[in-house]
CSV table of C-alpha atoms in Angstrom, one decimal:
chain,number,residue,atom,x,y,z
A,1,UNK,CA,-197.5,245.0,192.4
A,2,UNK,CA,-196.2,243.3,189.7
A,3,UNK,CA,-198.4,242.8,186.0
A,4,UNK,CA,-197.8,239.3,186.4
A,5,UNK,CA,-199.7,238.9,190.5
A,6,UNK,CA,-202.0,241.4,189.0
A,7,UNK,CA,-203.4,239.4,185.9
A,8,UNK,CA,-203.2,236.5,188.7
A,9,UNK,CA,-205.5,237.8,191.2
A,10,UNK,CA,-207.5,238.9,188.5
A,11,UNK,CA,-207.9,235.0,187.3
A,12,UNK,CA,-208.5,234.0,190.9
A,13,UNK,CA,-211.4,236.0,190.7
A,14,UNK,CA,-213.0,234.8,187.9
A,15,UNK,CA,-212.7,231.4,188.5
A,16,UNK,CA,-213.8,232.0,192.0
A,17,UNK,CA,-217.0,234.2,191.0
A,18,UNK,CA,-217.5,231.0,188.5
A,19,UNK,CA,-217.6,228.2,191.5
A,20,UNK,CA,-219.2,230.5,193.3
A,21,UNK,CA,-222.8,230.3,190.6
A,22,UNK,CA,-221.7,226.7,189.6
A,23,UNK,CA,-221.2,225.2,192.8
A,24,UNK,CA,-224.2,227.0,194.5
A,25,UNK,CA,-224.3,225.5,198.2
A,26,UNK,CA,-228.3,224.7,198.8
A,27,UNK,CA,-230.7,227.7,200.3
A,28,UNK,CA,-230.9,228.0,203.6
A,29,UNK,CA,-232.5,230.7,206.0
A,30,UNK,CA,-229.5,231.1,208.6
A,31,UNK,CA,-226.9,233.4,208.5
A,32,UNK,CA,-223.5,232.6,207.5
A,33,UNK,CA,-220.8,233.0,210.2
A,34,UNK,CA,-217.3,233.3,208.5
A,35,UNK,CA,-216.5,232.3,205.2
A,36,UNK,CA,-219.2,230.7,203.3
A,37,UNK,CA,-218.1,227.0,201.6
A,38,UNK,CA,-219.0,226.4,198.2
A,39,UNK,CA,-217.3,223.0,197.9
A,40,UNK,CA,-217.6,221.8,194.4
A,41,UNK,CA,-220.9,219.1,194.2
A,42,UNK,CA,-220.9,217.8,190.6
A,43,UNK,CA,-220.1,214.7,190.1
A,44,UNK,CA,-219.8,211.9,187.5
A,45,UNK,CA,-220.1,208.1,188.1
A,46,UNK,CA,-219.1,206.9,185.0
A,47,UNK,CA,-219.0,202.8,183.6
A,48,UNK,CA,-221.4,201.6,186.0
A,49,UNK,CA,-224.7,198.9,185.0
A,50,UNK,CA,-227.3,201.5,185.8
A,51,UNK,CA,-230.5,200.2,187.0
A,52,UNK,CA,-232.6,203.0,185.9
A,53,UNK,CA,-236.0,201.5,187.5
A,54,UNK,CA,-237.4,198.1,187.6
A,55,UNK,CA,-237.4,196.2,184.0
A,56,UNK,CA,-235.0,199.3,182.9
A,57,UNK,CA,-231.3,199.0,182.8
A,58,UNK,CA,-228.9,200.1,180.9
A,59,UNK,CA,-225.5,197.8,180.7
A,60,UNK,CA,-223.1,201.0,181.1
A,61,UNK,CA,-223.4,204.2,181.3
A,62,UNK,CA,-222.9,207.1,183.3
A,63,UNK,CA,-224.1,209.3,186.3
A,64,UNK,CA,-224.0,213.1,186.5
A,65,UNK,CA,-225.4,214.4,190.1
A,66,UNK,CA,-224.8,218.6,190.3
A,67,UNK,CA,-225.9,219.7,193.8
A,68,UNK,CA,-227.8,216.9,194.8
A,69,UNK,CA,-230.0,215.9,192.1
A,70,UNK,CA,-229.5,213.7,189.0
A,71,UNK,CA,-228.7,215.9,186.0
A,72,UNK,CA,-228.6,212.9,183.6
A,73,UNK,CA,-228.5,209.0,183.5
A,74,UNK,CA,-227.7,206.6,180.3
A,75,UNK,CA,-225.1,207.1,177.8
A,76,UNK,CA,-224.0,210.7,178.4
A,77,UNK,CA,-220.5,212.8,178.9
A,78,UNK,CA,-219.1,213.8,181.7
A,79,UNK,CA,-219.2,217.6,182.5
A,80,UNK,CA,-215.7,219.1,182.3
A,81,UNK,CA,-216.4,220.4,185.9
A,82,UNK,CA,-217.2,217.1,187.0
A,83,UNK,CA,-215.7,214.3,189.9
A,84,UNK,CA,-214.9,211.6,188.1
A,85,UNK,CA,-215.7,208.6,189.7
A,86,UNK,CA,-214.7,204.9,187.7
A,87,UNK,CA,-217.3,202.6,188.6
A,88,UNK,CA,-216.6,200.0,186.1
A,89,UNK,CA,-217.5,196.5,187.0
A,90,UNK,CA,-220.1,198.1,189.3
A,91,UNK,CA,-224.2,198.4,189.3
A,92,UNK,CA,-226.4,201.3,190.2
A,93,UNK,CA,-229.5,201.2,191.7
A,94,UNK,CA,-231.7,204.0,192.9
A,95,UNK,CA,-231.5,205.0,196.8
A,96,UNK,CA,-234.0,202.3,198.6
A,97,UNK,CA,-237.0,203.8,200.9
A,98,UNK,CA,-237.5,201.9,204.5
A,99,UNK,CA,-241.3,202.6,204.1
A,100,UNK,CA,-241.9,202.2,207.6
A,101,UNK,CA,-240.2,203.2,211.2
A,102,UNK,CA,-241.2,204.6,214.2
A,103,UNK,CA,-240.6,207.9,216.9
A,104,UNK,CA,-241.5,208.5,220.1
A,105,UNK,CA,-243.3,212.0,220.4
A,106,UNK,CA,-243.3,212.7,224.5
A,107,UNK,CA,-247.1,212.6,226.2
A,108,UNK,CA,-246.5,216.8,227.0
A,109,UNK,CA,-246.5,217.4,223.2
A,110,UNK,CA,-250.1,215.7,223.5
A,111,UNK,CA,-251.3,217.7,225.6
A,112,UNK,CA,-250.4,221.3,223.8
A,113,UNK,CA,-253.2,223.4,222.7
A,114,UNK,CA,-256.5,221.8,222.3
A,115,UNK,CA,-256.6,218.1,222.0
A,116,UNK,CA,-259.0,215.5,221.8
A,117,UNK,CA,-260.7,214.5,225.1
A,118,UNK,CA,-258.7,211.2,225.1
A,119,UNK,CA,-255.1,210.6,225.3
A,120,UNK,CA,-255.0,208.0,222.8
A,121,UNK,CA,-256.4,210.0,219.8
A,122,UNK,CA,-253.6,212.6,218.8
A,123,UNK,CA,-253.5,213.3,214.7
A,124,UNK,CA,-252.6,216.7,215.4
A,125,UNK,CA,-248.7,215.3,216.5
A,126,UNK,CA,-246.5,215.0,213.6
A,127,UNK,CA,-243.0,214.0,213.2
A,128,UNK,CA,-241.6,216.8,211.6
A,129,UNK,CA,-242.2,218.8,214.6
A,130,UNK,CA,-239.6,216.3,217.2
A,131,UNK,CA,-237.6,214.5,214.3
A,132,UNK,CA,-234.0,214.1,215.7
A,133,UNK,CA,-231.5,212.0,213.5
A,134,UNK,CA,-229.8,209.4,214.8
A,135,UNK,CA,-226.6,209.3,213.0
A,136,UNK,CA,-225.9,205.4,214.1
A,137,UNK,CA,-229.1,204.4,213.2
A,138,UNK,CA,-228.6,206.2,209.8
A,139,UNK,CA,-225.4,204.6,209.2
A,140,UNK,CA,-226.8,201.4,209.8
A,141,UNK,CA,-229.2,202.2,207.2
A,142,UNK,CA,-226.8,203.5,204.4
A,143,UNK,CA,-224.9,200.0,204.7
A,144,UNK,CA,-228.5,198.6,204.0
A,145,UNK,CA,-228.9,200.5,200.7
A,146,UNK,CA,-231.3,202.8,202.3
A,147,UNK,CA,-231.2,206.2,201.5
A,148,UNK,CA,-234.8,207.7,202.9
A,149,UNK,CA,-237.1,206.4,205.4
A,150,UNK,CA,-240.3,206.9,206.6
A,151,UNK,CA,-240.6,207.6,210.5
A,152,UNK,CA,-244.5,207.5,212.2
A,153,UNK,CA,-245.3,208.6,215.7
A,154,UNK,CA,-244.8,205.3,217.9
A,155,UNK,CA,-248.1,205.0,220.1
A,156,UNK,CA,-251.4,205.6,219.9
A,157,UNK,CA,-255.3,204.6,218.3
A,158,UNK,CA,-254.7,207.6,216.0
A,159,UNK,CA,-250.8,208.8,216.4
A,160,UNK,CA,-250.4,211.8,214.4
A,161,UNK,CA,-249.0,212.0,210.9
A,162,UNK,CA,-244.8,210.3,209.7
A,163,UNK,CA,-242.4,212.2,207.8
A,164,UNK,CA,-240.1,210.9,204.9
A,165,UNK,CA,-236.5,211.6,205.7
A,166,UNK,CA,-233.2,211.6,204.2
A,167,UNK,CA,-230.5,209.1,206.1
A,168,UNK,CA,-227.4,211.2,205.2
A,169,UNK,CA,-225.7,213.2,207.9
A,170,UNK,CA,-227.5,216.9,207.1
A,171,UNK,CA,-229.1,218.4,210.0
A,172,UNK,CA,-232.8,218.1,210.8
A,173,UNK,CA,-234.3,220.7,208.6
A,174,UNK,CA,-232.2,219.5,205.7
A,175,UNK,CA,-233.3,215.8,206.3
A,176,UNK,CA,-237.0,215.9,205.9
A,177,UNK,CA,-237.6,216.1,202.5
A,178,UNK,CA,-241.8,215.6,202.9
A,179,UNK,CA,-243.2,216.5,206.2
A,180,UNK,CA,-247.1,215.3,206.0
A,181,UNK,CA,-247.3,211.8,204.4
A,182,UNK,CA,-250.0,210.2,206.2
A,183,UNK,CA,-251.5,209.3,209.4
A,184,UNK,CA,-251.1,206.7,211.2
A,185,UNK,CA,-253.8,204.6,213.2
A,186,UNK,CA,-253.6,201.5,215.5
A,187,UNK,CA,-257.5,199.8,215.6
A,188,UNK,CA,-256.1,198.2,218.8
A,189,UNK,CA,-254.6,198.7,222.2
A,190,UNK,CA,-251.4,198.2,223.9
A,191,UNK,CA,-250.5,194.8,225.3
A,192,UNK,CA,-250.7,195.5,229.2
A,193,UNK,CA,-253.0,198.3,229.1
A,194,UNK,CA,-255.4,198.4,232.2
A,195,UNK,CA,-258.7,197.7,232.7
A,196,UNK,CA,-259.3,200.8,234.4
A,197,UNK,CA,-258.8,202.5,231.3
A,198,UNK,CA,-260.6,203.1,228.1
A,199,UNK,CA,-260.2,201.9,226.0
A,200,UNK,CA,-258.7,198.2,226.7
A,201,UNK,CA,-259.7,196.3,224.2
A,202,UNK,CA,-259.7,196.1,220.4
A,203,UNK,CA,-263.0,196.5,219.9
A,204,UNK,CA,-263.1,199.7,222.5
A,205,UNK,CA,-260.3,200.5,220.6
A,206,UNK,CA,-262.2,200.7,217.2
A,207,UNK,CA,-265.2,202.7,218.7
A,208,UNK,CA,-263.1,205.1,219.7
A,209,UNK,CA,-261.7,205.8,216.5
A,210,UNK,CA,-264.8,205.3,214.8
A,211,UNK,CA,-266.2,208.1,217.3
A,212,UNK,CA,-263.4,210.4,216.9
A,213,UNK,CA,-264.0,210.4,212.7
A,214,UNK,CA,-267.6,211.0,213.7
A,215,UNK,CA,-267.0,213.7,215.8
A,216,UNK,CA,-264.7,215.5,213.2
A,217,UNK,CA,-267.4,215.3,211.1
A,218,UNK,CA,-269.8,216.9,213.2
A,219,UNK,CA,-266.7,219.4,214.3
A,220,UNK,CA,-266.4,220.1,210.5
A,221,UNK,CA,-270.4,221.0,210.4
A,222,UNK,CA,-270.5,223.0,213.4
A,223,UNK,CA,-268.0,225.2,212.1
A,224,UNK,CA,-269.6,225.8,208.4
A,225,UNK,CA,-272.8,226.8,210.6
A,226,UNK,CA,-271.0,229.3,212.7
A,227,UNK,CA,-269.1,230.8,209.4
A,228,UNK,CA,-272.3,231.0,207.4
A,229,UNK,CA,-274.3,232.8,210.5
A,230,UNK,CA,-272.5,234.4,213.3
A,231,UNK,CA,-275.5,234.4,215.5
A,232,UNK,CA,-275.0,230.7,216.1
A,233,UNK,CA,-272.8,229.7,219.6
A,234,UNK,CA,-269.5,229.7,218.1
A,235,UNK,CA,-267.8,225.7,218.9
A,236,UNK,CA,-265.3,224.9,220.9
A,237,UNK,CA,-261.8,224.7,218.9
A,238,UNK,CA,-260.0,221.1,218.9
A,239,UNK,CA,-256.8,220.3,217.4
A,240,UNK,CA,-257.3,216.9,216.5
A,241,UNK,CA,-260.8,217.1,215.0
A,242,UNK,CA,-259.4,219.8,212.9
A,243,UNK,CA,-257.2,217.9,212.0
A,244,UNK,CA,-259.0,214.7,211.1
A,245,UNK,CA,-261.4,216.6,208.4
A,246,UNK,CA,-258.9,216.6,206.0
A,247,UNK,CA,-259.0,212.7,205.5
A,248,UNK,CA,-262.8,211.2,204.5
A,249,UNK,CA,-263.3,211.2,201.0
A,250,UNK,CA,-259.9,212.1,200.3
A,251,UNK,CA,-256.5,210.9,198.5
A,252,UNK,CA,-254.8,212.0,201.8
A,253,UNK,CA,-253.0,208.7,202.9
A,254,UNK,CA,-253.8,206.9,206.3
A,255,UNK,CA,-251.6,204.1,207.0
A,256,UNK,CA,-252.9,201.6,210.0
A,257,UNK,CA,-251.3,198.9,211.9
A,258,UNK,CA,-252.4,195.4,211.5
A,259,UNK,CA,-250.7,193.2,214.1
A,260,UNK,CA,-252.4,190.1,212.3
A,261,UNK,CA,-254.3,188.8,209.1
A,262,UNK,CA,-257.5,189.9,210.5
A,263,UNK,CA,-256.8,193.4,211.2
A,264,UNK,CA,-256.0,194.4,207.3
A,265,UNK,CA,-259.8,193.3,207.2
A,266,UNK,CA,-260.8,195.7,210.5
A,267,UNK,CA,-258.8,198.5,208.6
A,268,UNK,CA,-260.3,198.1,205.4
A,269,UNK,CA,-264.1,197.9,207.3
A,270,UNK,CA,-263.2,200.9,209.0
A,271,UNK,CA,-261.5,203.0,205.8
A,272,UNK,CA,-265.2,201.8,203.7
A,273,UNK,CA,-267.1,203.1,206.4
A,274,UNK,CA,-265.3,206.5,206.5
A,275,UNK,CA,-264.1,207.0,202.4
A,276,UNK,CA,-260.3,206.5,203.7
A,277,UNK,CA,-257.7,206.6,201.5
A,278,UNK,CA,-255.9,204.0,203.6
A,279,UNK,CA,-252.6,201.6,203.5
A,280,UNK,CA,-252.2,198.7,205.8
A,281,UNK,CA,-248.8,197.8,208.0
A,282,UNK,CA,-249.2,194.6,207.9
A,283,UNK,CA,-247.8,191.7,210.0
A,284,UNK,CA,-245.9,188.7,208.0
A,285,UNK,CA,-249.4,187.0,208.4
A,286,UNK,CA,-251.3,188.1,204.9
A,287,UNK,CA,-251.1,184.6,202.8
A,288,UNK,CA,-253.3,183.2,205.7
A,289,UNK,CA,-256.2,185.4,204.2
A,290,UNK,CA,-255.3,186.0,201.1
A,291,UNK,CA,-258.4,186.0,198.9
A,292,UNK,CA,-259.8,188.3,201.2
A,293,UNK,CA,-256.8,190.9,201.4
A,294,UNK,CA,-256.1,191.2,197.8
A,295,UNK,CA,-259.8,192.0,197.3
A,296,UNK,CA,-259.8,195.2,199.4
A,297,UNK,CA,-257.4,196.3,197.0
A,298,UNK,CA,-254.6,197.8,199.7
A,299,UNK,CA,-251.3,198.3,199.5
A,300,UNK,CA,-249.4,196.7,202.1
A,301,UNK,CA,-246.1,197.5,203.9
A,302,UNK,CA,-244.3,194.0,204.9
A,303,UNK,CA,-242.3,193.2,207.6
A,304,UNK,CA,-239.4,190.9,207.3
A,305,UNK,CA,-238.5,189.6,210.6
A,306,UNK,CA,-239.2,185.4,209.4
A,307,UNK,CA,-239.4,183.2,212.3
A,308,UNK,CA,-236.6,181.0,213.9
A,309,UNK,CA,-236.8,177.8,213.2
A,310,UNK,CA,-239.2,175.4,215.4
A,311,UNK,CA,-236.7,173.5,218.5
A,312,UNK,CA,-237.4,170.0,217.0
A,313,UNK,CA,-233.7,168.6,218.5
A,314,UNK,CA,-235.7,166.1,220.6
A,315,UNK,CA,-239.3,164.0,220.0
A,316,UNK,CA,-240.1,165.8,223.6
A,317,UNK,CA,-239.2,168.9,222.4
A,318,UNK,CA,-241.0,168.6,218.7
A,319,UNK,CA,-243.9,167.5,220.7
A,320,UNK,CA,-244.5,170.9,221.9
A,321,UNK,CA,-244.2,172.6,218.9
A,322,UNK,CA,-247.8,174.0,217.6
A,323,UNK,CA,-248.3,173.0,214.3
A,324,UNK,CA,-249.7,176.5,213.0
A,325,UNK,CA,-246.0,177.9,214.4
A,326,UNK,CA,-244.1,175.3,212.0
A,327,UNK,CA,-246.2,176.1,209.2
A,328,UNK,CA,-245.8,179.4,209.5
A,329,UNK,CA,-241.9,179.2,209.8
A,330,UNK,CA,-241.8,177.4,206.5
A,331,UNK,CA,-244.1,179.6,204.9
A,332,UNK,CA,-243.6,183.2,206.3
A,333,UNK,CA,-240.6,183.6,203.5
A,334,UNK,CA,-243.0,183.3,200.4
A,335,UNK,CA,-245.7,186.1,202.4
A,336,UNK,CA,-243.8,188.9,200.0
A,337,UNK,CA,-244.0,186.4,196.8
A,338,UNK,CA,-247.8,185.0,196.9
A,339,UNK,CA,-249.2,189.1,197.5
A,340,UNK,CA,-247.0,190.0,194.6
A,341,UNK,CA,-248.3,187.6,191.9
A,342,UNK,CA,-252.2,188.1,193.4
A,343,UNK,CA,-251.5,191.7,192.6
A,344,UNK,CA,-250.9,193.3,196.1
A,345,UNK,CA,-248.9,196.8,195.7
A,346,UNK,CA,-246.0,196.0,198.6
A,347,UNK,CA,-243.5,197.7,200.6
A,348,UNK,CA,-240.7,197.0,202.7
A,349,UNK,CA,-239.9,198.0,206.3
A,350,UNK,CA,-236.7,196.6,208.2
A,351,UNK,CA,-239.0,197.8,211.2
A,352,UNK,CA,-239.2,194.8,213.7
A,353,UNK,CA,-236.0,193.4,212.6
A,354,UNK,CA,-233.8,192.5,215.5
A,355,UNK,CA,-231.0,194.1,213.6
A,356,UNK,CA,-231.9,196.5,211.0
A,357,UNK,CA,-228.4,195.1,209.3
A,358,UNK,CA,-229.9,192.0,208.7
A,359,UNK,CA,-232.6,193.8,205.9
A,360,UNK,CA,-230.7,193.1,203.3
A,361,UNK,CA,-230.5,189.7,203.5
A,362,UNK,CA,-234.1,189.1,204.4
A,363,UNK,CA,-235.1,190.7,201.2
A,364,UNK,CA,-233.0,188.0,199.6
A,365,UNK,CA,-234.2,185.0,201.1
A,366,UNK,CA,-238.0,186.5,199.8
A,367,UNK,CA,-236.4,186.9,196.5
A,368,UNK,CA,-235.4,183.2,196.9
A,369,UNK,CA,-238.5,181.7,198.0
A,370,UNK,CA,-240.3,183.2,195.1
A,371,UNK,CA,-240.2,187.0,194.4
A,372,UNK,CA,-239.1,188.3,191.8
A,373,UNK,CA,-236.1,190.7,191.3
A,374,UNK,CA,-238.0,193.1,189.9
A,375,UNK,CA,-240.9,193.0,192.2
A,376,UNK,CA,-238.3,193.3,195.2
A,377,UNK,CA,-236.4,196.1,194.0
A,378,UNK,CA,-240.0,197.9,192.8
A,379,UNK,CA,-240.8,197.2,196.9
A,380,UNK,CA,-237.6,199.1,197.6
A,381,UNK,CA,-238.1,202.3,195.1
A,382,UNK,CA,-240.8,203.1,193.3
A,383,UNK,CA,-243.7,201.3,194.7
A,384,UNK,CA,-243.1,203.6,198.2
A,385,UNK,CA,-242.4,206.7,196.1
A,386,UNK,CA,-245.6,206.5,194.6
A,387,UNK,CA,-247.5,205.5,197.9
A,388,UNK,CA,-245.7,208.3,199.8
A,389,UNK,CA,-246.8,210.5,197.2
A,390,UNK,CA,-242.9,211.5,196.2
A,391,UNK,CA,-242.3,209.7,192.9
A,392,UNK,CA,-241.3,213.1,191.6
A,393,UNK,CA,-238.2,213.1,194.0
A,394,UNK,CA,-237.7,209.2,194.5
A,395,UNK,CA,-237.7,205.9,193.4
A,396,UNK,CA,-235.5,206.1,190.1
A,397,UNK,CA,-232.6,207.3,188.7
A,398,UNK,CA,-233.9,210.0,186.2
A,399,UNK,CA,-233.6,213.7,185.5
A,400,UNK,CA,-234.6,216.1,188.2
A,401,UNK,CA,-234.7,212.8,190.8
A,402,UNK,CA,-232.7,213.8,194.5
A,403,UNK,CA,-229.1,212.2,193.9
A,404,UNK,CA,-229.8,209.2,196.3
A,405,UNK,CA,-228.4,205.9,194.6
A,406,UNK,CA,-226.9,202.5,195.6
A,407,UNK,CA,-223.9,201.1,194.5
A,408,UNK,CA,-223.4,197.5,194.6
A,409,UNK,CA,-220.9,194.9,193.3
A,410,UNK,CA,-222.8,192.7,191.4
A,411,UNK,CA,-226.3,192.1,191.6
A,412,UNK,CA,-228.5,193.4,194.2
A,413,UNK,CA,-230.3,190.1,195.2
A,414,UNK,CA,-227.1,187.6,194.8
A,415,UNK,CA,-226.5,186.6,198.2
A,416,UNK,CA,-222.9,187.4,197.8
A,417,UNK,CA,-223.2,191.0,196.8
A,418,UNK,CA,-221.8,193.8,198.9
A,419,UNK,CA,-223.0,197.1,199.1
A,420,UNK,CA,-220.1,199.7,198.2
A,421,UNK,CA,-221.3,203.2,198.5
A,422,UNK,CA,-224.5,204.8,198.4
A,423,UNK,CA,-225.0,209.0,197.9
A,424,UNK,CA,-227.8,210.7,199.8
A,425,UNK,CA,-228.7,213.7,198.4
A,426,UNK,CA,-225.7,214.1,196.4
A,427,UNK,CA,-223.3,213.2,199.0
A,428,UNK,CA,-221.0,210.1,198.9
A,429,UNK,CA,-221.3,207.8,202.0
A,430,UNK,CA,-218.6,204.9,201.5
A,431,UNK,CA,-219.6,201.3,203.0
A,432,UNK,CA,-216.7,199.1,202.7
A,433,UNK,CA,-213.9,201.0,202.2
A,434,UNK,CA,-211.3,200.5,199.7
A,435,UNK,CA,-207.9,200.0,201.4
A,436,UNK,CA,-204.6,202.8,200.3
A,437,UNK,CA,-202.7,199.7,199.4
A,438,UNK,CA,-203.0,195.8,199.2
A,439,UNK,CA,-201.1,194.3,202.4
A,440,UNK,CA,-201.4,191.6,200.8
A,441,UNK,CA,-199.3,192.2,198.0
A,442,UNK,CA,-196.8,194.0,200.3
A,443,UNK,CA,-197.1,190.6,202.6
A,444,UNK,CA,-196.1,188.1,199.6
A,445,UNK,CA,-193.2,190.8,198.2
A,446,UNK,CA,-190.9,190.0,201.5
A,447,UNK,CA,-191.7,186.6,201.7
A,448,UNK,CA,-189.8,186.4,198.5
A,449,UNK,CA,-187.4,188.2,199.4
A,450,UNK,CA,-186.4,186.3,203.0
């Protein structure tokens, strides 16, 4: 072998041992079958307006991601072992959250182990246990801004606890990125549920949730007993109770369902009664009462699916129309805008929407009927961060942060905007896609010619 292909092989080595501890791929517990792919993740979005976090922008700067998290934001230089990536003329947001979406968990999952004596009260179920990605739904997403999502258990009077996922295309394990955040309650009952059931009401469906705190509590006593003297019948073991313990008098977050106004009000009653640490999904419905819901002092998580307009083509026709229903189509827009200036932490969800590709645009038309920028980008990012309990990971673009961003043409709330590209844990998903080559230009070229 020649000195020459020696002192070459010899380079090759280097610079491969180098990737190899620069370009780290992420930990992971199963084996590698073949050659193992260390494909180069640094990268550096440089000119871009960066919207660090709400009220905090800088006009242009400069991105550095290294294996999935942000390794600096503002006026810094590019790495030499960096992507480049020219976003000039182009503004940065952090990755939005959908703060609230739904899973079903099937009724033989329910059943495992030792559950609660009714069907409808299952905390011990929890998401991370039966997540499964949908890549079209994720996709769907991404062109939304949306970069992590919450997803709760889908039926239920207590349903079992949500996880916060990722929407890139990394497999389940990789997606969740917080497996607990709260559990979810429903102080109602399904439309169509028989009467041969119980419960079948609303207000059997609060007494039963109000009984099964009561007899976690009582769970929670019968086992101190036993521990502290054996000679005691030793209880029965229950899943759920065991798991509901963990939530009175605690920062452990609950988040219930409020199909309407009045059921914020039956949530926070029931949260007082128990010392719940809980949020409320709320309904569109809030302004209606909203002396009363700003003073329970909740956070809620807002819907966005605004009514149609009233059929009013005919007097016949706008003779049927209730006048609460027209009110509420004019009104329903500023819901997001009058909780915001009375002080109401919110959140979005594009849960509800008829098309989740439509989110977008309903959080503009909020913004134009009153919210402010600010407050609807702080709805997006950090306000669910911090409720979700993952302001650490989420929410801005900062040092340490999980690389999930948004890149937009212009500004995020002009209705004309288009989102580009957004990155989910480091990775680049593109959204409208730049063509090779203009046609265009090719088009007006031979028309000049002939």
């Amino acid at each position: 072998m020649s000195l020459s292909r020696v002192c070459w092989c010899a380079a090759s080595a280097v610079l491969f041992v180098t990737l190899l501890k620069s370009h780290a791929a992420p930990p992971t517990t199963i084996p590698v079958e073949g050659l193992r792919h260390n494909t180069p993740r640094v990268h550096a979005l440089t000119g871009a307006r960066i919207v660090i976090a709400p009220g905090r922008v800088v006009e242009q700067g400069t991105v550095v991601i290294r294996d999935g998290v942000i390794e600096a934001a503002g006026d810094v230089k590019p790495p030499a072992d960096a992507r480049i990536w020219d976003l000039n003329g182009k503004t940065i947001y952090a990755g939005f959250i959908d703060a609230y979406g739904e899973a079903s968990i099937s009724s033989d999952a329910a059943k495992a182990g030792t559950p609660y004596w009714n069907s409808l009260i299952t905390p011990q179920l929890a998401i991370a246990n039966h997540y499964k990605a949908s890549s079209d739904a994720n996709k769907k997403l991404r062109a939304q801004g949306v970069t992590a999502r919450l997803v709760a258990p889908s039926s239920g009077i207590i349903k079992g606890t949500s996880s916060l996922v990722l929407t890139g295309d990394d497999p389940n394990r990789e997606a969740i990125i917080h497996d607990r955040v709260a559990q979810h309650i429903r102080l109602t009952v399904s439309p169509g549920r028989g009467r041969e059931t119980y419960p079948n009401s609303p207000m059997g469906a609060v007494a039963l949730a109000r009984q099964a705190m009561l007899d976690a509590d009582w769970y929670g006593d019968a086992w101190a007993a036993y521990r502290a003297n054996s000679t005691l019948p030793r209880p029965e073991r229950n899943d759920a109770l065991d798991v509901l313990q963990a939530y009175p008098d605690s920062s452990n977050l609950i988040i219930a369902d409020a199909s309407n106004e009045l059921f914020v009000l039956r949530a926070d009653e029931y949260a007082r009664q128990f010392a719940l640490n809980i949020a409320v999904r709320g309904s569109g419905h809030e302004y209606k009462r909203l002396d009363a819901i700003v003073a329970t002092g909740r956070a809620i998580i807002l819907p966005l699916e605004f009514p149609k307009p009233p059929n009013v083509a005919s007097a016949e026709t706008a003779l049927n129309v209730d006048l609460e229903d027209l009110m509420h189509w004019d009104i329903a827009p500023e819901n997001a805008a009058r909780l915001d200036k009375a002080g109401v932490q919110i959140a979005f969800t594009s849960h509800g929407l008829k098309d989740q590709g439509t989110f977008l645009n309903a959080i503009r038309k909020a913004v134009e009927r009153g919210l402010s920028s600010d407050s609807a980008l702080r709805a997006l990012t950090t306000a669910p961060a911090q409720l979700f309990g993952v302001e650490g990971k989420l929410g801005t673009i900062e040092r340490g942060k999980i690389a999930n961003l948004v890149v937009t043409d212009g500004d995020l709330f002009a209705e004309k905007t288009k989102v580009i590209e957004t990155w989910v844990d480091g990775t680049r998903y593109e959204v409208a896609a730049k063509p090779e080559f203009d046609v265009r230009e090719l088009y007006q070229r031979h028309r000049r010619i002939y």
